[in-house]
Tab-separated table of C-alpha atoms in Angstrom:
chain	number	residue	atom	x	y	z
A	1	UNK	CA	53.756	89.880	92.580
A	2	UNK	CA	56.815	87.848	92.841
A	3	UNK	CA	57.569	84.421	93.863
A	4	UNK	CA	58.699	82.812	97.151
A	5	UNK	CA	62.739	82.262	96.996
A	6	UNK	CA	61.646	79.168	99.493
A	7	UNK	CA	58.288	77.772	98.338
A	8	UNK	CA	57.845	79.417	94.810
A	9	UNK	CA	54.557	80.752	95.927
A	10	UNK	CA	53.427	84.125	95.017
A	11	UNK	CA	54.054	87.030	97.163
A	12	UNK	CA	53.050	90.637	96.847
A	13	UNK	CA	55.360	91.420	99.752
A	14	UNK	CA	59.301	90.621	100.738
A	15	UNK	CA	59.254	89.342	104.622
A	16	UNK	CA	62.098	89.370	107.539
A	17	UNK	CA	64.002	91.913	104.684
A	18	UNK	CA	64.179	89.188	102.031
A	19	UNK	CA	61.609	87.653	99.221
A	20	UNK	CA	59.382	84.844	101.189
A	21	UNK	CA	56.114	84.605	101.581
A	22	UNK	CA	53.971	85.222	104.395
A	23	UNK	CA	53.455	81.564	104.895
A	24	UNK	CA	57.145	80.558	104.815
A	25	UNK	CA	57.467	83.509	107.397
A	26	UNK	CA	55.108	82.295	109.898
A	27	UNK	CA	56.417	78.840	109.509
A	28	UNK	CA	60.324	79.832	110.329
A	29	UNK	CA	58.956	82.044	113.201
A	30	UNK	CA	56.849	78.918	115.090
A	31	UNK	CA	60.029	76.349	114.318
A	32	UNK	CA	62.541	79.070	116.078
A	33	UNK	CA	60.108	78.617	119.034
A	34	UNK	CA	59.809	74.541	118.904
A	35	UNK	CA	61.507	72.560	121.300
A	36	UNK	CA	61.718	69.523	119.614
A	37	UNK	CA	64.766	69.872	116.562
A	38	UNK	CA	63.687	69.212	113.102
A	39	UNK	CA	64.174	66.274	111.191
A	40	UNK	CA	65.517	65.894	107.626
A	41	UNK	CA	63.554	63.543	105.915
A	42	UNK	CA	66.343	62.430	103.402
A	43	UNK	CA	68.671	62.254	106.522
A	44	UNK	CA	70.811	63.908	104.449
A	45	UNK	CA	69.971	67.569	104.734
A	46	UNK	CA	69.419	68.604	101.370
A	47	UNK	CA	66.155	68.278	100.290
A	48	UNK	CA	65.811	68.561	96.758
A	49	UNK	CA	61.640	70.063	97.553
A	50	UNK	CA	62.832	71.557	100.148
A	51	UNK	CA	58.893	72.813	101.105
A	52	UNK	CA	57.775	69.085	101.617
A	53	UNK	CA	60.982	68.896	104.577
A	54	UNK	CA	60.165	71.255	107.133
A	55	UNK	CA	64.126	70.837	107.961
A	56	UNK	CA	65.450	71.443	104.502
A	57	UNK	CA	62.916	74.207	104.451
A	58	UNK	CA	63.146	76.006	107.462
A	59	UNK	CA	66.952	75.868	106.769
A	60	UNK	CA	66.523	77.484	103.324
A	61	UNK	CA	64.976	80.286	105.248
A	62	UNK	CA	67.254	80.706	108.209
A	63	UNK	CA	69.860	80.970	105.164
A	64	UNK	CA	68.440	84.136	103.487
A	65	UNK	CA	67.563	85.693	106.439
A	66	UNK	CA	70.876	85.605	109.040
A	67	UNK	CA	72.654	86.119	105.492
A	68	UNK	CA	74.726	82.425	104.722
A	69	UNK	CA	75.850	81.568	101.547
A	70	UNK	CA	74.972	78.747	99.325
A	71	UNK	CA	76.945	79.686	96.877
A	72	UNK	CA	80.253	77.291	96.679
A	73	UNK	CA	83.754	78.817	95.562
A	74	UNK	CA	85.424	78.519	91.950
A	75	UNK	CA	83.193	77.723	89.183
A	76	UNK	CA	83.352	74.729	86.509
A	77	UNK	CA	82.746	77.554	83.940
A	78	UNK	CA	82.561	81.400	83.706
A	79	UNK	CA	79.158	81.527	82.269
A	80	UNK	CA	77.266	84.400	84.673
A	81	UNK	CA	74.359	82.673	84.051
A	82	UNK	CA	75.355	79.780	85.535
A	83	UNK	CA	73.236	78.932	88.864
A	84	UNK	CA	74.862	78.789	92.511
A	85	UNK	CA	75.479	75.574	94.154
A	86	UNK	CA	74.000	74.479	96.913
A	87	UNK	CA	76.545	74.005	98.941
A	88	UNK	CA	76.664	75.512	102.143
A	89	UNK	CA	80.661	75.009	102.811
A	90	UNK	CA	80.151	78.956	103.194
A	91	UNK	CA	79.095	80.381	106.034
A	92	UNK	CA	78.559	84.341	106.860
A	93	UNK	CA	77.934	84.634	110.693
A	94	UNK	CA	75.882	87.719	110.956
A	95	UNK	CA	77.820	89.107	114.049
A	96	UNK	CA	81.417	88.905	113.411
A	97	UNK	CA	81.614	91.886	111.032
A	98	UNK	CA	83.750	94.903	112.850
A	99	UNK	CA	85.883	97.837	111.731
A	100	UNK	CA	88.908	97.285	109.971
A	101	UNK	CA	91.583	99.650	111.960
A	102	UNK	CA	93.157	99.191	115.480
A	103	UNK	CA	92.834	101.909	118.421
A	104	UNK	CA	96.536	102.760	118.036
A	105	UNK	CA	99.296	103.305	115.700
A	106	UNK	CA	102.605	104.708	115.846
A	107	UNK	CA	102.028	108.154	116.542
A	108	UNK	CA	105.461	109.354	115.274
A	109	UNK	CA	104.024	108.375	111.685
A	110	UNK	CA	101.310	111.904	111.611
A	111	UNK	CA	100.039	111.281	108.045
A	112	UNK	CA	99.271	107.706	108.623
A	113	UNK	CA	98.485	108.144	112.168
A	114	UNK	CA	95.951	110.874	110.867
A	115	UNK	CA	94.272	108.645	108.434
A	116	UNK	CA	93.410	106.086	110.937
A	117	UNK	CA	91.861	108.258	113.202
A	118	UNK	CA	89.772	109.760	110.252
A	119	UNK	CA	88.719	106.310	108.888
A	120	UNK	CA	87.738	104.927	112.381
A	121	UNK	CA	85.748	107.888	112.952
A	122	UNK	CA	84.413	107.727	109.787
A	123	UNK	CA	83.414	104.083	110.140
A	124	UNK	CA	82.079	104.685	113.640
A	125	UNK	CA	79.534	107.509	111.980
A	126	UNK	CA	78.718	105.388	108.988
A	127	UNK	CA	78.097	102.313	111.111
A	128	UNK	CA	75.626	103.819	113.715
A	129	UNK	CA	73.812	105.444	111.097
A	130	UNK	CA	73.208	102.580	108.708
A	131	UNK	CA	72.142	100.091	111.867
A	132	UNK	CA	69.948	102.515	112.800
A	133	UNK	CA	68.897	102.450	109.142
A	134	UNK	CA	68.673	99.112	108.129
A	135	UNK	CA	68.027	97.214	112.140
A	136	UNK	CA	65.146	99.765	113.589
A	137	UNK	CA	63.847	97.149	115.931
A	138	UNK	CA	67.344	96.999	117.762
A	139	UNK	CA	68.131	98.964	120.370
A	140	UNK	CA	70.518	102.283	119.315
A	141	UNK	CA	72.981	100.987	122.019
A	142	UNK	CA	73.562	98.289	119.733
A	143	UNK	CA	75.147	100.529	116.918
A	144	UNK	CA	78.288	101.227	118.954
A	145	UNK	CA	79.258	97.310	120.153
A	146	UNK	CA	82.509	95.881	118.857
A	147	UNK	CA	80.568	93.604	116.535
A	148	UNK	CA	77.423	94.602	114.398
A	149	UNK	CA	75.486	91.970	112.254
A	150	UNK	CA	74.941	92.589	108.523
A	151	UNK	CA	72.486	91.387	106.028
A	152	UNK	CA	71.918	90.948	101.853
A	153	UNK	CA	71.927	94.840	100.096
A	154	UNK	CA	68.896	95.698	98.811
A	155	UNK	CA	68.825	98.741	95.827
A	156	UNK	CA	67.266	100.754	98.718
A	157	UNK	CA	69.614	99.806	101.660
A	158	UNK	CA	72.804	100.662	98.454
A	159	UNK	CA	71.292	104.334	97.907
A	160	UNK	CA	70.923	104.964	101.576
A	161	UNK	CA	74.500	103.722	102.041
A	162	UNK	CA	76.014	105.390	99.316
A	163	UNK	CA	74.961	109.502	100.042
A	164	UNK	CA	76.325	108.421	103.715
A	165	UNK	CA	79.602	107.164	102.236
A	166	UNK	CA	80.250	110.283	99.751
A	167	UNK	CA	78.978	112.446	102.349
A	168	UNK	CA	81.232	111.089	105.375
A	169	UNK	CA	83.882	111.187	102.787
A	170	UNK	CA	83.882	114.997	102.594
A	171	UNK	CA	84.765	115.237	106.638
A	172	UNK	CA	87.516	112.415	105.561
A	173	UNK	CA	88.868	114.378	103.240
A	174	UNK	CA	88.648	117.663	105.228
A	175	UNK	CA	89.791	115.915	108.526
A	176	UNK	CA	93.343	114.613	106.365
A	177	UNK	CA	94.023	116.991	104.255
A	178	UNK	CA	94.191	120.688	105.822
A	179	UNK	CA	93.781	122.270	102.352
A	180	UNK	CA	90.912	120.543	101.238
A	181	UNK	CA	88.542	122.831	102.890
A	182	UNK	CA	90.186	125.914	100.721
A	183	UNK	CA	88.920	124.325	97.890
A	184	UNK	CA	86.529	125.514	95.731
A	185	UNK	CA	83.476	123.392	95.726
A	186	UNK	CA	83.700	122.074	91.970
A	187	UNK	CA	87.389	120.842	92.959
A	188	UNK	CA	86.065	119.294	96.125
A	189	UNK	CA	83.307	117.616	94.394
A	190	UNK	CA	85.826	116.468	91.482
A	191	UNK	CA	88.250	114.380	93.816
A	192	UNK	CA	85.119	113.028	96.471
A	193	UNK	CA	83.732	112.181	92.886
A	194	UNK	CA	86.735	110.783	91.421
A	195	UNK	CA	87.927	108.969	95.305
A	196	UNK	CA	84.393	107.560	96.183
A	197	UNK	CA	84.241	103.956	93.617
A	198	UNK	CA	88.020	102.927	94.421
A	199	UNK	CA	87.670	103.622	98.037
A	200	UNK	CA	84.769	101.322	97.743
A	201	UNK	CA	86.171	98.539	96.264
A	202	UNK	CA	89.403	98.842	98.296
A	203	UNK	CA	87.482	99.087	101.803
A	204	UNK	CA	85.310	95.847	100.650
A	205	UNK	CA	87.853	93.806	99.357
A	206	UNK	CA	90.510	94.569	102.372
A	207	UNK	CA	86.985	93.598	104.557
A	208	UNK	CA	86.547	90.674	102.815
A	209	UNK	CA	90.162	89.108	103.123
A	210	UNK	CA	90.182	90.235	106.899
A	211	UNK	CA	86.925	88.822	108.027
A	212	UNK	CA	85.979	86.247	105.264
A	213	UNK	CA	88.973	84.978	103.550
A	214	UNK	CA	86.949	81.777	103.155
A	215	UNK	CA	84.306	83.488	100.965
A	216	UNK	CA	84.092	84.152	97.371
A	217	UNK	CA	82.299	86.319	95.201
A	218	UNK	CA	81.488	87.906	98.198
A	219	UNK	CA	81.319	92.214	98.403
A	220	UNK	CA	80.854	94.544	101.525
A	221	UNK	CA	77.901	97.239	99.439
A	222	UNK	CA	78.285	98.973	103.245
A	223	UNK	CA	79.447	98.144	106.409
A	224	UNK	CA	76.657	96.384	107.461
A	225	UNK	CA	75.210	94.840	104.020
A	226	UNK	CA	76.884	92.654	100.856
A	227	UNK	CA	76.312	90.974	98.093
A	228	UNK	CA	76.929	87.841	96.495
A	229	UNK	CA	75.441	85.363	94.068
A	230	UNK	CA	73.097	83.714	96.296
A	231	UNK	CA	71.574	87.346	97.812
A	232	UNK	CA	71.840	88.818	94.160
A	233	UNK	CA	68.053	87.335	93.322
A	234	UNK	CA	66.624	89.065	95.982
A	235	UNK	CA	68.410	92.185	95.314
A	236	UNK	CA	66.942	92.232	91.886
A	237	UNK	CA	63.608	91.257	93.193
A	238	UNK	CA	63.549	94.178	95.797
A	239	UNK	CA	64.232	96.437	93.381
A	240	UNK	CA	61.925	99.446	93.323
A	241	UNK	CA	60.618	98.686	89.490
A	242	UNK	CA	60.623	95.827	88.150
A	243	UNK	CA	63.562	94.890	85.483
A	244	UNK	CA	62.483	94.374	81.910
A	245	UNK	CA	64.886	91.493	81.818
A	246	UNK	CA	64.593	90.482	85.311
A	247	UNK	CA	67.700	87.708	84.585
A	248	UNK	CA	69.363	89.421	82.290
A	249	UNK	CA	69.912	92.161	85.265
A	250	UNK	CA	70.569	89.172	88.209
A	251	UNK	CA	73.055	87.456	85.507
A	252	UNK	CA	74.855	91.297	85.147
A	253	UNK	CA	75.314	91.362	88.987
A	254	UNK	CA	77.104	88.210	89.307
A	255	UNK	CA	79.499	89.027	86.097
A	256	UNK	CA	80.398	92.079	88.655
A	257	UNK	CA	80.678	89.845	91.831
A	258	UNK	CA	82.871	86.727	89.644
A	259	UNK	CA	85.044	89.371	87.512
A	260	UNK	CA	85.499	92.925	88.943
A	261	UNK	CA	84.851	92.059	92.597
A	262	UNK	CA	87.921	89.269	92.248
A	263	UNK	CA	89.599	91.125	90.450
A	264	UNK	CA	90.028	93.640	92.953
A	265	UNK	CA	90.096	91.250	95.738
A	266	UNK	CA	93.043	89.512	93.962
A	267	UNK	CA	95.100	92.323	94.144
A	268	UNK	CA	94.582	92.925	97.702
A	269	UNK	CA	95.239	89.184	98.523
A	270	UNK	CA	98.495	89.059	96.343
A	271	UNK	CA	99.914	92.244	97.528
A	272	UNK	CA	98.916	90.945	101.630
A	273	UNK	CA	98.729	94.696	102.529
A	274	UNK	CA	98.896	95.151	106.563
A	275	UNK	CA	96.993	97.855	108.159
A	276	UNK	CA	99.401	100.718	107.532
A	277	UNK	CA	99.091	99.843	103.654
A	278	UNK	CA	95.834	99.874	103.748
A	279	UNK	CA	95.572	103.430	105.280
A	280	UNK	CA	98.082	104.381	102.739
A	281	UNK	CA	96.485	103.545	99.900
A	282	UNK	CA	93.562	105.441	100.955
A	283	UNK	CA	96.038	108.289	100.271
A	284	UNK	CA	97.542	107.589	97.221
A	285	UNK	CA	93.685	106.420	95.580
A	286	UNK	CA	92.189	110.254	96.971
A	287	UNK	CA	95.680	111.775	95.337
A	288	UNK	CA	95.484	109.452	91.995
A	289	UNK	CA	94.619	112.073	89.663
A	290	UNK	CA	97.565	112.836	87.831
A	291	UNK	CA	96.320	111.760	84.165
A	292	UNK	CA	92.635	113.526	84.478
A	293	UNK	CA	91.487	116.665	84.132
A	294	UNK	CA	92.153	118.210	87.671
A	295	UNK	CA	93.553	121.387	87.853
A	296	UNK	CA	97.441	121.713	87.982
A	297	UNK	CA	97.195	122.736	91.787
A	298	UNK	CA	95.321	119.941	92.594
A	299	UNK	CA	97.886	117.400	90.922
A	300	UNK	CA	100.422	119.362	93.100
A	301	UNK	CA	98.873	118.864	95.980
A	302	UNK	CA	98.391	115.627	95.196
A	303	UNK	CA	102.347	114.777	94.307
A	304	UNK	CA	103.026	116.080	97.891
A	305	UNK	CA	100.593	114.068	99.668
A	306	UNK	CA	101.902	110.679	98.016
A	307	UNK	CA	105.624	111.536	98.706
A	308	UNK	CA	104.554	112.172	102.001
A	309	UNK	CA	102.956	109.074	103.174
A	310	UNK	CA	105.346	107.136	100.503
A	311	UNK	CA	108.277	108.493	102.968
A	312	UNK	CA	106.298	107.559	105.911
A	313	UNK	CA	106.237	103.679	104.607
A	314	UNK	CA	109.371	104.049	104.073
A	315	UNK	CA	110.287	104.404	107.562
A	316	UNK	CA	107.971	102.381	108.550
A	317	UNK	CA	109.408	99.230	106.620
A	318	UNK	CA	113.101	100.553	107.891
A	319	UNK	CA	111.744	100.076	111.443
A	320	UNK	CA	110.292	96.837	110.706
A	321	UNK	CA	113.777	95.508	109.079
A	322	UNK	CA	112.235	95.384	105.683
A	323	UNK	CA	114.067	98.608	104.159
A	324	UNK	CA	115.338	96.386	100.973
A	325	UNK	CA	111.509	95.619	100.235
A	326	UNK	CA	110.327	99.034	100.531
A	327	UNK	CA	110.729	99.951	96.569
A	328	UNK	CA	108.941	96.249	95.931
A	329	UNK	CA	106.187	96.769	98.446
A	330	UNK	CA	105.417	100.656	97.438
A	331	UNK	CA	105.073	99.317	93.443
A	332	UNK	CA	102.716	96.787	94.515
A	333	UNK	CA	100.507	99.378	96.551
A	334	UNK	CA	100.614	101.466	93.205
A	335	UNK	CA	99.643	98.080	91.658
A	336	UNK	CA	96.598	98.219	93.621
A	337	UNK	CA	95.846	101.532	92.655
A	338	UNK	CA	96.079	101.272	88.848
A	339	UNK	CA	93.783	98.506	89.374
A	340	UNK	CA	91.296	100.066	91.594
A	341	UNK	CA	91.398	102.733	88.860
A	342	UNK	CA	90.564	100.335	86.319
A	343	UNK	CA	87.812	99.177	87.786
A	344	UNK	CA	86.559	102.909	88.219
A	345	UNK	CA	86.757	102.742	84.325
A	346	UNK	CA	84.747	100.171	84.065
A	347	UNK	CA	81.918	100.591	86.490
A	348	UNK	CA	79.961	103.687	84.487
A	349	UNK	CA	79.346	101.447	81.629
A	350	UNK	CA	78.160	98.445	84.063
A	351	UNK	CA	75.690	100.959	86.064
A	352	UNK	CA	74.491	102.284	82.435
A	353	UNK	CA	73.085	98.693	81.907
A	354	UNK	CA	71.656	98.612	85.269
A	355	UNK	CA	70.005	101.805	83.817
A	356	UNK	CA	68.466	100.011	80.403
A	357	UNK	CA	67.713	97.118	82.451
A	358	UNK	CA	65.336	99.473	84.569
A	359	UNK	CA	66.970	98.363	87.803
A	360	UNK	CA	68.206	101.674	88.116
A	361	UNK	CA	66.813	104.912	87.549
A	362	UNK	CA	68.314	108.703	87.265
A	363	UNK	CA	68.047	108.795	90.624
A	364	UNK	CA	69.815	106.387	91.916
A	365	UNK	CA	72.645	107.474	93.768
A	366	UNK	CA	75.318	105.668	92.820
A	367	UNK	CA	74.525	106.046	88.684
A	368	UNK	CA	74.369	109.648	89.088
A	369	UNK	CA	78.211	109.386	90.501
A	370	UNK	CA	79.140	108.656	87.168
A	371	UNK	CA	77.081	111.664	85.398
A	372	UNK	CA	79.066	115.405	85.325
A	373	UNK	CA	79.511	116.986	88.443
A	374	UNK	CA	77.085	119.556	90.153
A	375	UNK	CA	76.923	122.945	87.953
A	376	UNK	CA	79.041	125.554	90.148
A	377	UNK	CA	75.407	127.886	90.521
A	378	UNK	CA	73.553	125.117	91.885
A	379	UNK	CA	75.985	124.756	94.572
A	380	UNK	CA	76.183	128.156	95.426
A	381	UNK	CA	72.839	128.223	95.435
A	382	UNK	CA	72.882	125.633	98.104
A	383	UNK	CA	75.288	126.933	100.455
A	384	UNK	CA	73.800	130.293	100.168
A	385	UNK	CA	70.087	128.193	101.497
A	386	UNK	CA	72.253	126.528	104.215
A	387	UNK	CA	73.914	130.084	105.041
């Protein structure tokens, strides 16, 4: 059993996807339908006991379910442990989210025009399938609208979303780069392996300072789900055991959201990448393999595939009148990159305490990412299955 985020009450079950109680759920249902509005009883709308003001409470609700924040900017201190505010200057409107690239680009520009159309169609897939997912009672028609609504990640709703992501990154990779399907399967495996966390962060953080530049501690886990302090109880609390050190794990979750999370979003924001970076850098993060173990034909495929979109920025800032900037502009891009690789460092040892904490288990999709890549008989036993 857990207890009500709303009432404190014990619960054995989460309701409307997050952890209230039956009562609280029945209660938010019936006020949706009054037609007389609520009354604060403070007048002030903030409710210390928020249960005894059916406003105050019913607001409290309507917050964790539609997804809005209470959680208010820059800290006083950095202590993780320290408790949200309860402001609500933040607001997440659950049907704004959309896909990052345009319908068009400058078709003269093949590498970069080739990304986009890769990405969007990547997006497109990952998006249908994970509103199908995670929204069964709306209608399938829904999944391909210009706007889809997203909600607080779950452990359950991250593992679904991650096997889509490595797996649609796969046709990414085989879509851009013509060699890639030559490959053998442990060198495939090695750079989807190696591509998958900083294409994470970079696609979250470039979503975040697109669609909620007002928001903080705030990260896209999919396209249609996110975290951030206030939804980060509830994501421990769904979890499918329960954590030895139940705050110990929530505190670990908003370390990640008020250190790595800004620190990749801060290097996005300085940098104010447009569009065509952004595609870019999806190059030059799959290609960033230089100082690993990858085989030397790999790195050389890899040193043509960054000259190559490298030149194609460069004539892309020539056309714009921003020639002189290009050498500034191309070393921050590979300013982003070190740090998105930084982050990659750090994220195995983060996950590994997820692990002790029992949030995680060896199953989990995203902790086995960081474990040694499939043995080469086990694949071919695979494709020989599939075959």
């Amino acid at each position: 059993e857990q207890r009500c985020l709303v009432c404190d009450s014990l619960t054995k079950h989460a309701h409307l996807a997050v952890l209230i109680c039956r009562a609280c759920k029945i209660f938010y249902r019936r006020s949706e339908k009054r037609k007389r509005p609520l009354v604060c009883r403070s007048n002030k709308g903030k409710c210390k006991k928020a249960p005894r003001c059916k406003k105050c409470r019913y607001d409290q609700i309507d917050r964790l379910v539609t997804g809005i924040s209470d959680w208010e900017g820059e800290e006083k201190s950095g202590d993780c442990s320290e408790e949200p505010s309860t402001s609500s200057s933040e607001e997440i409107n659950p049907d704004i989210a959309r896909l990052l690239c345009t319908e068009s680009l400058d078709k003269q520009l093949h590498l970069l025009e080739q990304i986009r159309f890769s990405y969007r169609t990547m997006s497109l897939s990952r998006r249908a399938a994970e509103l199908i997912e995670f929204h069964p009672g709306r209608h399938p028609i829904c999944a391909f609208s210009h706007q889809h609504p997203i909600k607080p990640a779950t452990i359950t709703s991250l593992n679904y979303s991650m096997r889509l992501l490595v797996s649609a990154l796969f046709e990414f990779a085989t879509t851009v780069f013509e060699e890639f399907s030559d490959l053998s399967l442990q060198n495939k495996w090695y750079l989807i392996k190696n591509f998958h966390h900083p294409f994470w962060t970079l696609e979250s953080a470039y979503r975040v300072l697109t669609q909620f530049p007002h928001l903080h501690n705030f990260h896209f886990m999919s396209l249609t789900t996110y975290l951030n302090d206030t939804s980060a109880a509830s994501f421990m609390n769904l979890a499918p055991r329960t954590p030895r050190a139940k705050n110990d794990a929530r505190d670990l979750l908003r370390c990640f959201l008020r250190y790595d999370t800004r620190m990749g979003q801060n290097a996005v924001r300085k940098a104010d990448i447009s569009e065509e970076e952004f595609l870019a850098l999806l190059v030059l993060t799959f290609w960033n393999i230089e100082n690993t173990t990858a085989d030397d034909s790999l790195i050389s495929l890899g040193i043509r595939y960054r000259g190559k979109v490298m030149g194609e920025l460069q004539e892309l800032y020539r056309r714009n009148g921003t020639e002189e900037d290009c050498a500034r502009r191309i070393g921050e891009l590979m300013g982003i990159v070190v740090v998105l690789q930084d982050l990659s460092f750090i994220m195995p040892m983060n996950l590994e305490m997820f692990r002790l904490l029992n949030v995680f288990d060896d199953n989990t999709t995203m902790y086995q990412l960081t474990k040694s890549g499939v043995p080469e008989s086990r694949m071919e036993r695979e494709r020989e299955e599939v075959e």
